[in-house]
Amino acid sequence: MSLGGFLDSSSSCSSGGRMVVGGGGGIRFPYNSSSGEESSIINMPSGAIAQPRLVTAASSLVKPVFSSPGLSLALQTGFESHGDVGRLGSGNFEADAEVVGSMMNRRSRDAPDQDQGSRSGSDNMDGAASGDDQDAAEKPARKKRYHRHTPQQIQELEALFKECPHPDEKQRLELSQRLCLDPRQVKFWFQNRRTQMKTHLERHENSLLRQENNKLRSENMSLRNAVRTPICNNCGGPAIIGEISLEQQHLRIENARLRDELDRVSSLAGRFLDRLPNSSLELGMGGNGFGGLQAPLPDFGAACGIVCSSSVMAPPMRSAAVIPGVDRPEERSMLLELALSAMDELVKMVQANEPLWIRGLDGSGEILNRDEYLRTFPPCIGMKPSGFVAEASRVTGKVIINSLALVETLMDSSRWAEMFPGLIARASTVDVISSGMGGTRNGAVHLMHSELQVPSPLVPVREVTFLRFCKQHAEGLWSVVDVSVDVIRDSPSGPPSITSCRRLPSGCIIQDMPSGYSKVTWVEHAEYDESQIHELYRPLISSGMGFGAPRWVATLQRQCQCLAILMSPAPSSDHNVITGNGRRSMLKLAQRMTASFCAGVCASTVHKWNMLGAAAGAGDQDVRVMTRKSVDDPGDPSGVVLSASASVWVSVSPQRLFDFLRDERLRSEWDILSNGGPMHEMAHIAKGQDHGNCVSLLRAAGSGMDSSQSSMLILQETCADASGALVVYAPVDIPAMHVVMNGGDSSYLALLPSGFAIVPDGRAAVTAPRGGALLTVAFQILVNSLPTAKLTVESVNTVKNLISCTLQKIKAAAAVAAECES
DNA sequence: CTGCTAATCCCAA
DNA sequence: TTGGGATTAGCAG
């Protein structure tokens, strides 16, 4: 049955035909060593099945047959010029192996020590030249080689991998026993998983590089064209030499820069595989560094001042050289991996329709189909903690801002916080994992921390640490995704953070539209501990009006409109002419006032509050009272500040409530500062087309500017959108305000804000036909100008009474209004 | 065909 | 030895 010695003798090769070479040479057995025996008992307790001898014998064929003397000779003599030689080692050997394998167990000499241990005695060289010798029966069926670990096993492996991608021997052994896997398999699995992770990242960054490269190339091309056929900027005709020289210099310099950048990107892309961990960083820095400028500059001289104009083009960059927060490369790559999958999920969440998102009954919003969601996406940051509930919302809106500007805003924590003043109590960038490519935000990954709020003492602040990943999909098309990282970031060194909220992949996709607008689709998806939220507010929060997409988009629209209005020249309709600087100063002051108001209502860590606990007020509502000591803060009156706040349900619509509270003529109905009469608006700065969005300066009637009894004005900011409204005011000193209105610095003006926050009650229209509102009222009062003073029971009671009275008056007035309405 | 996964081979610390 | 990089076979989509 054998053509013994076939492989040994070059002479017989010529008669053997290439089948032998193709079959024998290419065969490579998976289990050609002692591991063959172990691998065959995959998924079974060790040693459960002994591998049959013959298989082992067959497996002793060794791979690089090319280099075995006998065969290489055979190749030279018999097949040297044969076209098929190149395909040796490819093709489907399994079938051949089944037939031939058991007979061909000659060990090639260049692999002497691979399988000493498992070799069977029968080392005869056997070869099969023709198919007629198949003896399948003799060879016991090899265990099916292909096999995958069970989902449970993979899940456990993944779980451990999340915690530690590098388990030690002990951990692996423990896991292998638990999962009935060979310890070796566990080792392989981790090895493979790490490799896989790496290749994922490589692939992604590579594609980003390619994109960049293409962009630069086309840019370069068009610039070359422009240089070749100069066109006069003024008349559009062909330009004359003298006219274009400056323009040409610009182009040449720009071109040199581009060429340089292109080279760098290309070489980086080439070297890329070697240096993954730093590549994105270097790119980000390098792309921004304009190293290319230095070379061409001497040629043209610095006289043209191009250096400046070029560097202006570069967006401001945060230094990414030192990363204090995430220094372990594994952690870094895990975060990147997380960012990638979050982005993937966000894009799908934005694009998906029917099965995933279902239109709400009232047709207003969309509801996430949880079953479909769980089916579609692997749990990005692990399973939902028990006791948590999920909240998901999606909204699309047209916003007056372009994609680049919005991306810049989102990627800068302080600008981000300013854009969403009522929503974000504070925000910071903890770490820059990747700063983006070629001087843009494309590919930027930041680790951020923020506190999100809904203005009510009944809704705790949401503290979240998350990754923010920015990606450019095309010209004018960007997306920014956030995802919580508490799972990964919980280090053994620190106490496990008790988070009450996790953000699943959330964020927005921004697409440029004509005339400065962009289309923004926002998805907000979170899981939170509902037990910490008062029943009154649960419907609001779960509807997404609290922390969800509707509120983000509504705020964004309102704020962008405000910015757009500020850009345009002051409207003549403002009946008090304030200078541009004055407007800016007042708005800045108002911004600080509103932020301080929210901080007092929400007890965010912007201030260090001491809770006195919620106690029943004089009325039926709970009033939360807190105090803080204020020292050495120029914007804050020094002493003991007391904050009292309460939220109640009111039976009028949010709009009506807002209109009532912001009407200065009706102010005497609830404001003790009004001295019982109407107030007058002395200055008005519009912040939006809607008249409700403005900053104004009020004066109580009867207290003239010159009267010494009242040197007080009231600064008030009101804003409203679909997600809610704020009326915030603070008494201000007239002389100080005068300085501000002339554009002076407002940061030394001490403020203690009070006011109202209104949100819809969140229940469906069915249960509340006319639509109720949730009203929060809050006061901040200086109870003693000595920071060391003790708080007296009287002052606490006074402020509680103030809250109760105010609420009662408003409710009464609202009831009247509601009656008139119906 | 590509991409993924379990496993093998081989090298260097 | 051991772990990691390179590679491969088997399979799914």
Coordinates of N, CA and C in Angstrom, one line a residue, chain A residues 640-818:
Chain A
V640 N -22.4 83.3 55.8 CA -23.1 82.0 55.7 C -24.3 82.2 54.8
V641 N -24.3 81.4 53.7 CA -25.3 81.4 52.7 C -26.3 80.2 52.9
L642 N -27.6 80.5 52.9 CA -28.5 79.5 53.1 C -29.3 79.3 51.8
S643 N -29.5 78.1 51.4 CA -30.2 77.8 50.2 C -31.5 77.0 50.6
A644 N -32.6 77.4 50.1 CA -33.8 76.6 50.4 C -34.5 76.4 49.0
S645 N -35.0 75.2 48.9 CA -35.6 74.9 47.6 C -36.7 73.9 47.8
A646 N -37.7 73.9 46.9 CA -38.8 72.9 47.0 C -39.4 72.8 45.6
S647 N -39.9 71.6 45.4 CA -40.6 71.4 44.1 C -42.0 70.9 44.3
V648 N -42.9 71.5 43.5 CA -44.3 71.1 43.6 C -45.0 70.9 42.3
W649 N -46.1 70.2 42.3 CA -46.8 70.1 41.0 C -47.9 71.2 41.0
V650 N -48.0 71.8 39.8 CA -48.9 72.9 39.7 C -49.8 72.5 38.5
S651 N -51.1 72.9 38.6 CA -52.0 72.4 37.6 C -52.2 73.3 36.4
V652 N -51.1 74.0 36.0 CA -51.2 74.8 34.8 C -50.1 74.4 33.9
S653 N -50.2 74.8 32.6 CA -49.1 74.4 31.7 C -47.9 75.1 32.0
P654 N -46.7 74.5 31.6 CA -45.4 75.2 31.8 C -45.4 76.5 31.2
Q655 N -45.9 76.6 30.0 CA -45.9 77.9 29.3 C -46.6 79.0 30.1
R656 N -47.8 78.7 30.5 CA -48.6 79.7 31.3 C -47.9 80.1 32.5
L657 N -47.3 79.1 33.2 CA -46.6 79.4 34.5 C -45.4 80.3 34.2
F658 N -44.7 80.0 33.1 CA -43.5 80.8 32.8 C -43.9 82.2 32.5
D659 N -45.0 82.4 31.7 CA -45.4 83.7 31.3 C -45.8 84.5 32.5
F660 N -46.4 83.8 33.4 CA -46.9 84.5 34.6 C -45.7 85.0 35.5
L661 N -44.7 84.1 35.6 CA -43.6 84.4 36.5 C -42.7 85.5 35.9
R662 N -42.6 85.5 34.6 CA -41.6 86.5 34.0 C -42.2 87.8 33.8
D663 N -43.5 87.9 34.0 CA -44.2 89.2 33.7 C -43.9 90.2 34.9
E664 N -43.1 91.2 34.6 CA -42.7 92.1 35.7 C -43.9 92.9 36.2
R665 N -45.0 93.0 35.5 CA -46.1 93.7 36.0 C -46.9 92.9 37.0
L666 N -46.8 91.6 36.9 CA -47.5 90.7 37.9 C -46.6 90.3 39.1
R667 N -45.5 90.9 39.1 CA -44.5 90.4 40.1 C -45.0 90.6 41.5
S668 N -45.7 91.6 41.7 CA -46.1 91.9 43.1 C -47.0 90.8 43.7
E669 N -47.5 89.9 42.8 CA -48.3 88.8 43.3 C -47.5 87.8 44.0
W670 N -46.2 87.8 43.8 CA -45.5 86.8 44.6 C -44.1 87.2 45.2
D671 N -43.6 88.4 44.6 CA -42.2 88.8 45.0 C -42.2 89.8 46.1
I672 N -41.6 89.5 47.3 CA -41.6 90.5 48.3 C -40.7 91.6 48.0
L673 N -39.7 91.4 47.0 CA -38.8 92.5 46.7 C -39.6 93.6 45.9
S674 N -40.8 93.3 45.4 CA -41.5 94.2 44.5 C -42.1 95.4 45.3
N675 N -42.0 95.3 46.6 CA -42.7 96.3 47.4 C -44.2 96.4 47.2
G676 N -44.7 95.4 46.7 CA -46.2 95.4 46.6 C -46.7 96.0 45.3
G677 N -45.8 96.5 44.5 CA -46.2 97.2 43.2 C -45.6 96.5 42.0
P678 N -46.0 96.9 40.8 CA -45.4 96.3 39.6 C -43.9 96.7 39.5
M679 N -43.2 96.0 38.7 CA -41.9 96.4 38.4 C -41.7 96.9 37.0
H680 N -40.6 97.6 36.8 CA -40.4 98.1 35.4 C -39.1 97.5 34.8
E681 N -39.2 97.3 33.6 CA -38.0 96.7 32.9 C -37.2 97.9 32.5
M682 N -35.9 97.9 32.9 CA -35.1 99.1 32.6 C -34.1 98.7 31.4
A683 N -33.8 97.5 31.3 CA -32.9 97.1 30.2 C -33.3 95.7 29.7
H684 N -33.1 95.5 28.5 CA -33.6 94.2 28.0 C -32.6 93.7 26.9
I685 N -32.1 92.5 27.1 CA -31.2 92.0 26.1 C -31.8 90.7 25.6
A686 N -32.2 90.7 24.3 CA -32.8 89.5 23.8 C -31.8 88.4 23.6
K687 N -32.2 87.2 23.9 CA -31.3 86.0 23.7 C -31.8 85.1 22.7
G688 N -33.0 85.4 22.2 CA -33.6 84.5 21.2 C -34.8 85.2 20.6
Q689 N -35.3 84.5 19.5 CA -36.4 85.2 18.9 C -37.7 85.2 19.8
D690 N -37.8 84.1 20.5 CA -38.8 84.1 21.5 C -38.6 85.1 22.6
H691 N -39.6 85.9 22.9 CA -39.4 87.0 23.8 C -39.0 86.5 25.2
G692 N -39.3 85.2 25.5 CA -39.1 84.7 26.8 C -37.6 84.5 27.1
N693 N -36.8 84.5 26.1 CA -35.3 84.3 26.3 C -34.6 85.6 26.3
C694 N -34.4 86.1 27.5 CA -33.7 87.4 27.6 C -33.1 87.6 29.0
V695 N -32.3 88.6 29.0 CA -31.7 89.1 30.3 C -32.2 90.5 30.5
S696 N -32.8 90.8 31.6 CA -33.3 92.1 31.8 C -33.0 92.7 33.2
L697 N -33.1 93.9 33.3 CA -32.8 94.6 34.5 C -34.1 95.2 35.0
L698 N -34.6 94.9 36.2 CA -35.9 95.4 36.7 C -35.7 96.3 37.9
R699 N -36.7 97.2 38.0 CA -36.7 98.1 39.1 C -38.1 98.1 39.7
A700 N -38.1 98.1 41.0 CA -39.4 98.1 41.7 C -40.0 99.5 41.5
A701 N -41.3 99.5 41.3 CA -41.9 100.8 41.1 C -41.8 101.6 42.4
G702 N -41.8 102.9 42.3 CA -41.8 103.7 43.5 C -40.4 103.9 44.1
S703 N -39.4 103.1 43.6 CA -38.1 103.3 44.1 C -37.3 103.9 43.0
G704 N -37.3 105.2 42.9 CA -36.6 105.8 41.8 C -35.1 105.6 41.9
M705 N -34.4 105.8 40.8 CA -33.0 105.6 40.7 C -32.3 106.5 41.7
D706 N -32.9 107.7 41.9 CA -32.2 108.6 42.8 C -32.6 108.5 44.3
S707 N -33.6 107.7 44.5 CA -34.1 107.6 45.9 C -33.0 106.8 46.7
S708 N -32.7 107.3 47.8 CA -31.6 106.6 48.6 C -32.1 105.4 49.3
Q709 N -33.4 105.3 49.4 CA -33.9 104.1 50.1 C -33.7 102.8 49.4
S710 N -33.6 102.9 48.1 CA -33.5 101.7 47.3 C -32.3 101.9 46.3
S711 N -31.2 101.3 46.6 CA -30.1 101.3 45.7 C -30.1 99.9 45.0
M712 N -31.2 99.3 44.9 CA -31.2 97.9 44.4 C -31.9 97.8 43.0
L713 N -31.3 97.1 42.2 CA -32.0 96.7 40.9 C -32.1 95.1 41.0
I714 N -32.9 94.6 40.0 CA -32.9 93.2 39.9 C -32.5 92.7 38.6
L715 N -31.5 91.9 38.6 CA -31.0 91.3 37.3 C -31.8 90.0 37.1
Q716 N -32.3 89.9 36.0 CA -33.1 88.7 35.7 C -32.8 88.0 34.4
E717 N -32.7 86.7 34.5 CA -32.5 86.0 33.2 C -33.7 85.0 33.1
T718 N -34.3 85.0 31.9 CA -35.3 84.0 31.7 C -35.0 83.2 30.4
C719 N -35.3 82.0 30.5 CA -35.1 81.2 29.3 C -36.1 80.1 29.2
A720 N -36.5 79.7 28.1 CA -37.5 78.7 27.9 C -37.3 77.9 26.6
D721 N -37.5 76.6 26.7 CA -37.6 75.9 25.5 C -38.6 74.7 25.7
A722 N -38.6 73.8 24.8 CA -39.6 72.7 24.9 C -39.4 71.9 26.2
S723 N -38.2 71.9 26.7 CA -37.9 71.0 27.8 C -38.1 71.6 29.1
G724 N -38.3 72.9 29.1 CA -38.5 73.6 30.4 C -38.1 75.0 30.4
A725 N -38.2 75.7 31.5 CA -38.0 77.1 31.6 C -37.3 77.5 32.9
L726 N -36.6 78.6 32.9 CA -36.0 79.1 34.1 C -36.4 80.6 34.2
V727 N -36.6 81.0 35.4 CA -36.7 82.5 35.7 C -35.8 82.7 36.9
V728 N -34.7 83.3 36.7 CA -33.7 83.5 37.8 C -33.4 84.9 37.9
Y729 N -33.4 85.4 39.2 CA -33.1 86.8 39.4 C -32.3 87.0 40.7
A730 N -31.6 88.1 40.7 CA -30.8 88.5 41.9 C -30.8 90.0 42.1
P731 N -30.9 90.4 43.3 CA -30.8 91.8 43.5 C -29.3 92.2 43.3
V732 N -29.1 93.4 42.6 CA -27.8 93.8 42.3 C -27.6 95.3 42.7
D733 N -26.5 95.6 43.1 CA -26.1 97.0 43.5 C -26.1 97.9 42.3
I734 N -26.7 99.0 42.4 CA -26.8 99.9 41.2 C -25.5 100.4 40.7
P735 N -24.6 100.9 41.6 CA -23.3 101.4 41.0 C -22.5 100.2 40.4
A736 N -22.6 99.1 41.0 CA -21.8 98.0 40.4 C -22.4 97.6 39.1
M737 N -23.7 97.6 39.0 CA -24.4 97.3 37.7 C -24.0 98.3 36.7
H738 N -23.9 99.5 37.1 CA -23.5 100.5 36.1 C -22.2 100.2 35.4
V739 N -21.2 99.8 36.2 CA -19.9 99.4 35.7 C -20.1 98.3 34.7
V740 N -20.9 97.3 35.1 CA -21.1 96.1 34.2 C -21.7 96.5 32.9
M741 N -22.7 97.4 33.0 CA -23.4 97.8 31.7 C -22.5 98.6 30.8
N742 N -21.5 99.1 31.3 CA -20.5 99.8 30.5 C -19.4 98.9 30.0
G743 N -19.6 97.6 30.2 CA -18.6 96.7 29.7 C -17.5 96.3 30.7
G744 N -17.7 96.8 32.0 CA -16.7 96.5 33.0 C -16.8 95.0 33.4
D745 N -15.8 94.7 34.2 CA -15.6 93.3 34.7 C -16.7 93.0 35.7
S746 N -17.4 91.9 35.5 CA -18.5 91.6 36.4 C -18.2 90.6 37.5
S747 N -16.9 90.1 37.4 CA -16.7 88.9 38.3 C -16.6 89.3 39.7
Y748 N -16.5 90.6 40.0 CA -16.4 91.0 41.4 C -17.8 91.4 42.0
L749 N -18.8 91.2 41.2 CA -20.1 91.6 41.6 C -20.7 90.4 42.4
A750 N -21.0 90.6 43.6 CA -21.5 89.5 44.4 C -23.0 89.3 44.1
L751 N -23.4 88.0 44.0 CA -24.7 87.7 43.6 C -25.3 86.6 44.5
L752 N -26.5 86.7 44.8 CA -27.2 85.5 45.4 C -28.5 85.3 44.7
P753 N -28.6 84.4 43.8 CA -29.7 84.2 42.9 C -30.9 83.5 43.6
S754 N -32.1 83.8 43.2 CA -33.3 83.1 43.5 C -34.1 82.9 42.2
G755 N -35.1 82.1 42.3 CA -35.9 82.0 41.1 C -36.6 80.7 41.0
F756 N -37.0 80.4 39.8 CA -37.9 79.3 39.5 C -37.4 78.4 38.3
A757 N -37.7 77.2 38.5 CA -37.5 76.3 37.3 C -38.8 75.6 37.0
I758 N -39.1 75.5 35.8 CA -40.4 74.9 35.4 C -40.1 73.8 34.4
V759 N -40.7 72.6 34.7 CA -40.6 71.6 33.7 C -41.9 71.0 33.5
P760 N -42.2 70.4 32.3 CA -43.5 69.7 32.1 C -43.5 68.5 33.1
D761 N -44.7 68.1 33.5 CA -44.8 67.0 34.5 C -44.4 65.7 33.9
G762 N -44.3 65.6 32.6 CA -43.7 64.4 32.0 C -44.8 63.3 31.8
R763 N -46.0 63.5 32.3 CA -47.0 62.4 32.1 C -47.6 62.6 30.7
A764 N -48.1 61.5 30.2 CA -48.8 61.6 28.9 C -50.0 62.5 28.9
A765 N -50.4 63.0 27.8 CA -51.5 63.9 27.7 C -52.8 63.3 28.3
V766 N -52.8 62.0 28.2 CA -54.1 61.3 28.6 C -54.4 61.6 30.1
T767 N -53.3 61.5 30.9 CA -53.5 61.6 32.3 C -53.7 63.0 32.8
A768 N -53.0 63.9 32.1 CA -53.1 65.3 32.5 C -53.5 66.1 31.3
P769 N -54.8 66.2 31.0 CA -55.3 66.8 29.8 C -54.8 68.2 29.5
R770 N -54.7 69.0 30.6 CA -54.3 70.4 30.3 C -52.8 70.5 30.5
G771 N -52.2 69.5 30.9 CA -50.7 69.5 31.1 C -50.3 70.3 32.4
G772 N -49.9 69.5 33.4 CA -49.4 70.2 34.6 C -48.0 70.5 34.4
A773 N -47.5 71.2 35.4 CA -46.1 71.6 35.4 C -45.5 71.3 36.8
L774 N -44.2 71.0 36.8 CA -43.5 70.9 38.0 C -42.7 72.2 38.2
L775 N -43.0 72.8 39.4 CA -42.4 74.1 39.6 C -41.4 73.9 40.8
T776 N -40.2 74.4 40.6 CA -39.2 74.4 41.7 C -38.9 75.9 42.0
V777 N -39.0 76.2 43.3 CA -38.6 77.5 43.7 C -37.4 77.4 44.6
A778 N -36.5 78.4 44.5 CA -35.3 78.3 45.3 C -34.9 79.7 45.7
F779 N -34.4 79.8 46.9 CA -33.8 81.1 47.4 C -32.4 80.9 47.9
Q780 N -31.6 81.8 47.6 CA -30.3 81.8 48.4 C -30.2 83.1 49.1
I781 N -29.9 82.9 50.4 CA -30.0 84.1 51.3 C -28.8 84.2 52.1
L782 N -28.3 85.4 52.3 CA -27.1 85.5 53.2 C -27.7 85.7 54.6
V783 N -27.5 84.7 55.5 CA -28.1 84.8 56.8 C -27.2 85.5 57.8
N784 N -25.9 85.5 57.5 CA -25.0 86.2 58.4 C -23.7 86.5 57.6
S785 N -23.2 87.7 57.8 CA -22.0 88.0 57.0 C -20.8 87.5 57.7
L786 N -20.9 86.9 58.8 CA -19.7 86.3 59.4 C -19.7 84.8 59.0
P787 N -18.6 84.4 58.4 CA -18.6 83.0 57.9 C -18.7 82.0 59.1
T788 N -18.2 82.5 60.2 CA -18.2 81.5 61.4 C -19.5 81.5 62.1
A789 N -20.5 82.3 61.7 CA -21.7 82.4 62.5 C -22.5 81.1 62.5
K790 N -23.2 80.9 63.5 CA -24.1 79.7 63.6 C -25.4 80.0 63.0
L791 N -26.0 79.0 62.4 CA -27.3 79.2 61.8 C -28.3 79.1 62.9
T792 N -29.3 80.0 62.8 CA -30.3 80.0 63.9 C -31.6 79.3 63.3
V793 N -32.3 78.7 64.2 CA -33.6 78.1 63.8 C -34.5 79.1 63.2
E794 N -34.4 80.3 63.7 CA -35.3 81.3 63.2 C -35.1 81.6 61.7
S795 N -33.8 81.7 61.3 CA -33.6 82.0 59.9 C -34.1 80.8 59.0
V796 N -33.9 79.6 59.5 CA -34.3 78.5 58.7 C -35.8 78.5 58.6
N797 N -36.5 78.8 59.7 CA -38.0 78.9 59.6 C -38.4 80.0 58.7
T798 N -37.7 81.1 58.8 CA -38.1 82.2 58.0 C -38.1 81.9 56.5
V799 N -37.0 81.2 56.1 CA -36.8 80.9 54.7 C -37.8 79.9 54.2
K800 N -38.1 79.0 55.2 CA -39.1 77.9 54.8 C -40.5 78.6 54.6
N801 N -40.8 79.5 55.5 CA -42.0 80.2 55.3 C -42.1 81.0 54.0
L802 N -41.0 81.6 53.7 CA -40.9 82.4 52.5 C -41.2 81.5 51.3
I803 N -40.6 80.3 51.3 CA -40.9 79.4 50.2 C -42.4 79.0 50.2
S804 N -42.9 78.6 51.3 CA -44.3 78.2 51.4 C -45.2 79.3 50.9
C805 N -45.0 80.5 51.4 CA -45.9 81.6 51.0 C -45.8 81.9 49.5
T806 N -44.6 81.9 49.0 CA -44.4 82.2 47.6 C -45.2 81.1 46.8
L807 N -45.0 79.9 47.2 CA -45.6 78.8 46.4 C -47.1 78.9 46.5
Q808 N -47.6 79.3 47.7 CA -49.1 79.4 47.8 C -49.6 80.5 46.9
K809 N -48.9 81.6 46.9 CA -49.3 82.8 46.1 C -49.4 82.4 44.6
I810 N -48.3 81.7 44.2 CA -48.3 81.3 42.8 C -49.4 80.3 42.5
K811 N -49.6 79.4 43.3 CA -50.6 78.4 43.1 C -52.0 79.1 43.0
A812 N -52.2 80.0 43.9 CA -53.5 80.7 43.8 C -53.6 81.5 42.5
A813 N -52.6 82.2 42.2 CA -52.6 83.0 40.9 C -52.8 82.1 39.7
A814 N -52.1 80.9 39.8 CA -52.2 80.0 38.7 C -53.6 79.4 38.6
A815 N -54.2 79.2 39.7 CA -55.6 78.6 39.7 C -56.5 79.6 39.1
V816 N -56.3 80.9 39.4 CA -57.2 81.9 38.8 C -57.0 81.9 37.3
A817 N -55.7 81.9 36.9 CA -55.4 81.9 35.5 C -56.0 80.7 34.8
A818 N -55.9 79.5 35.4 CA -56.4 78.3 34.8 C -57.9 78.5 34.6

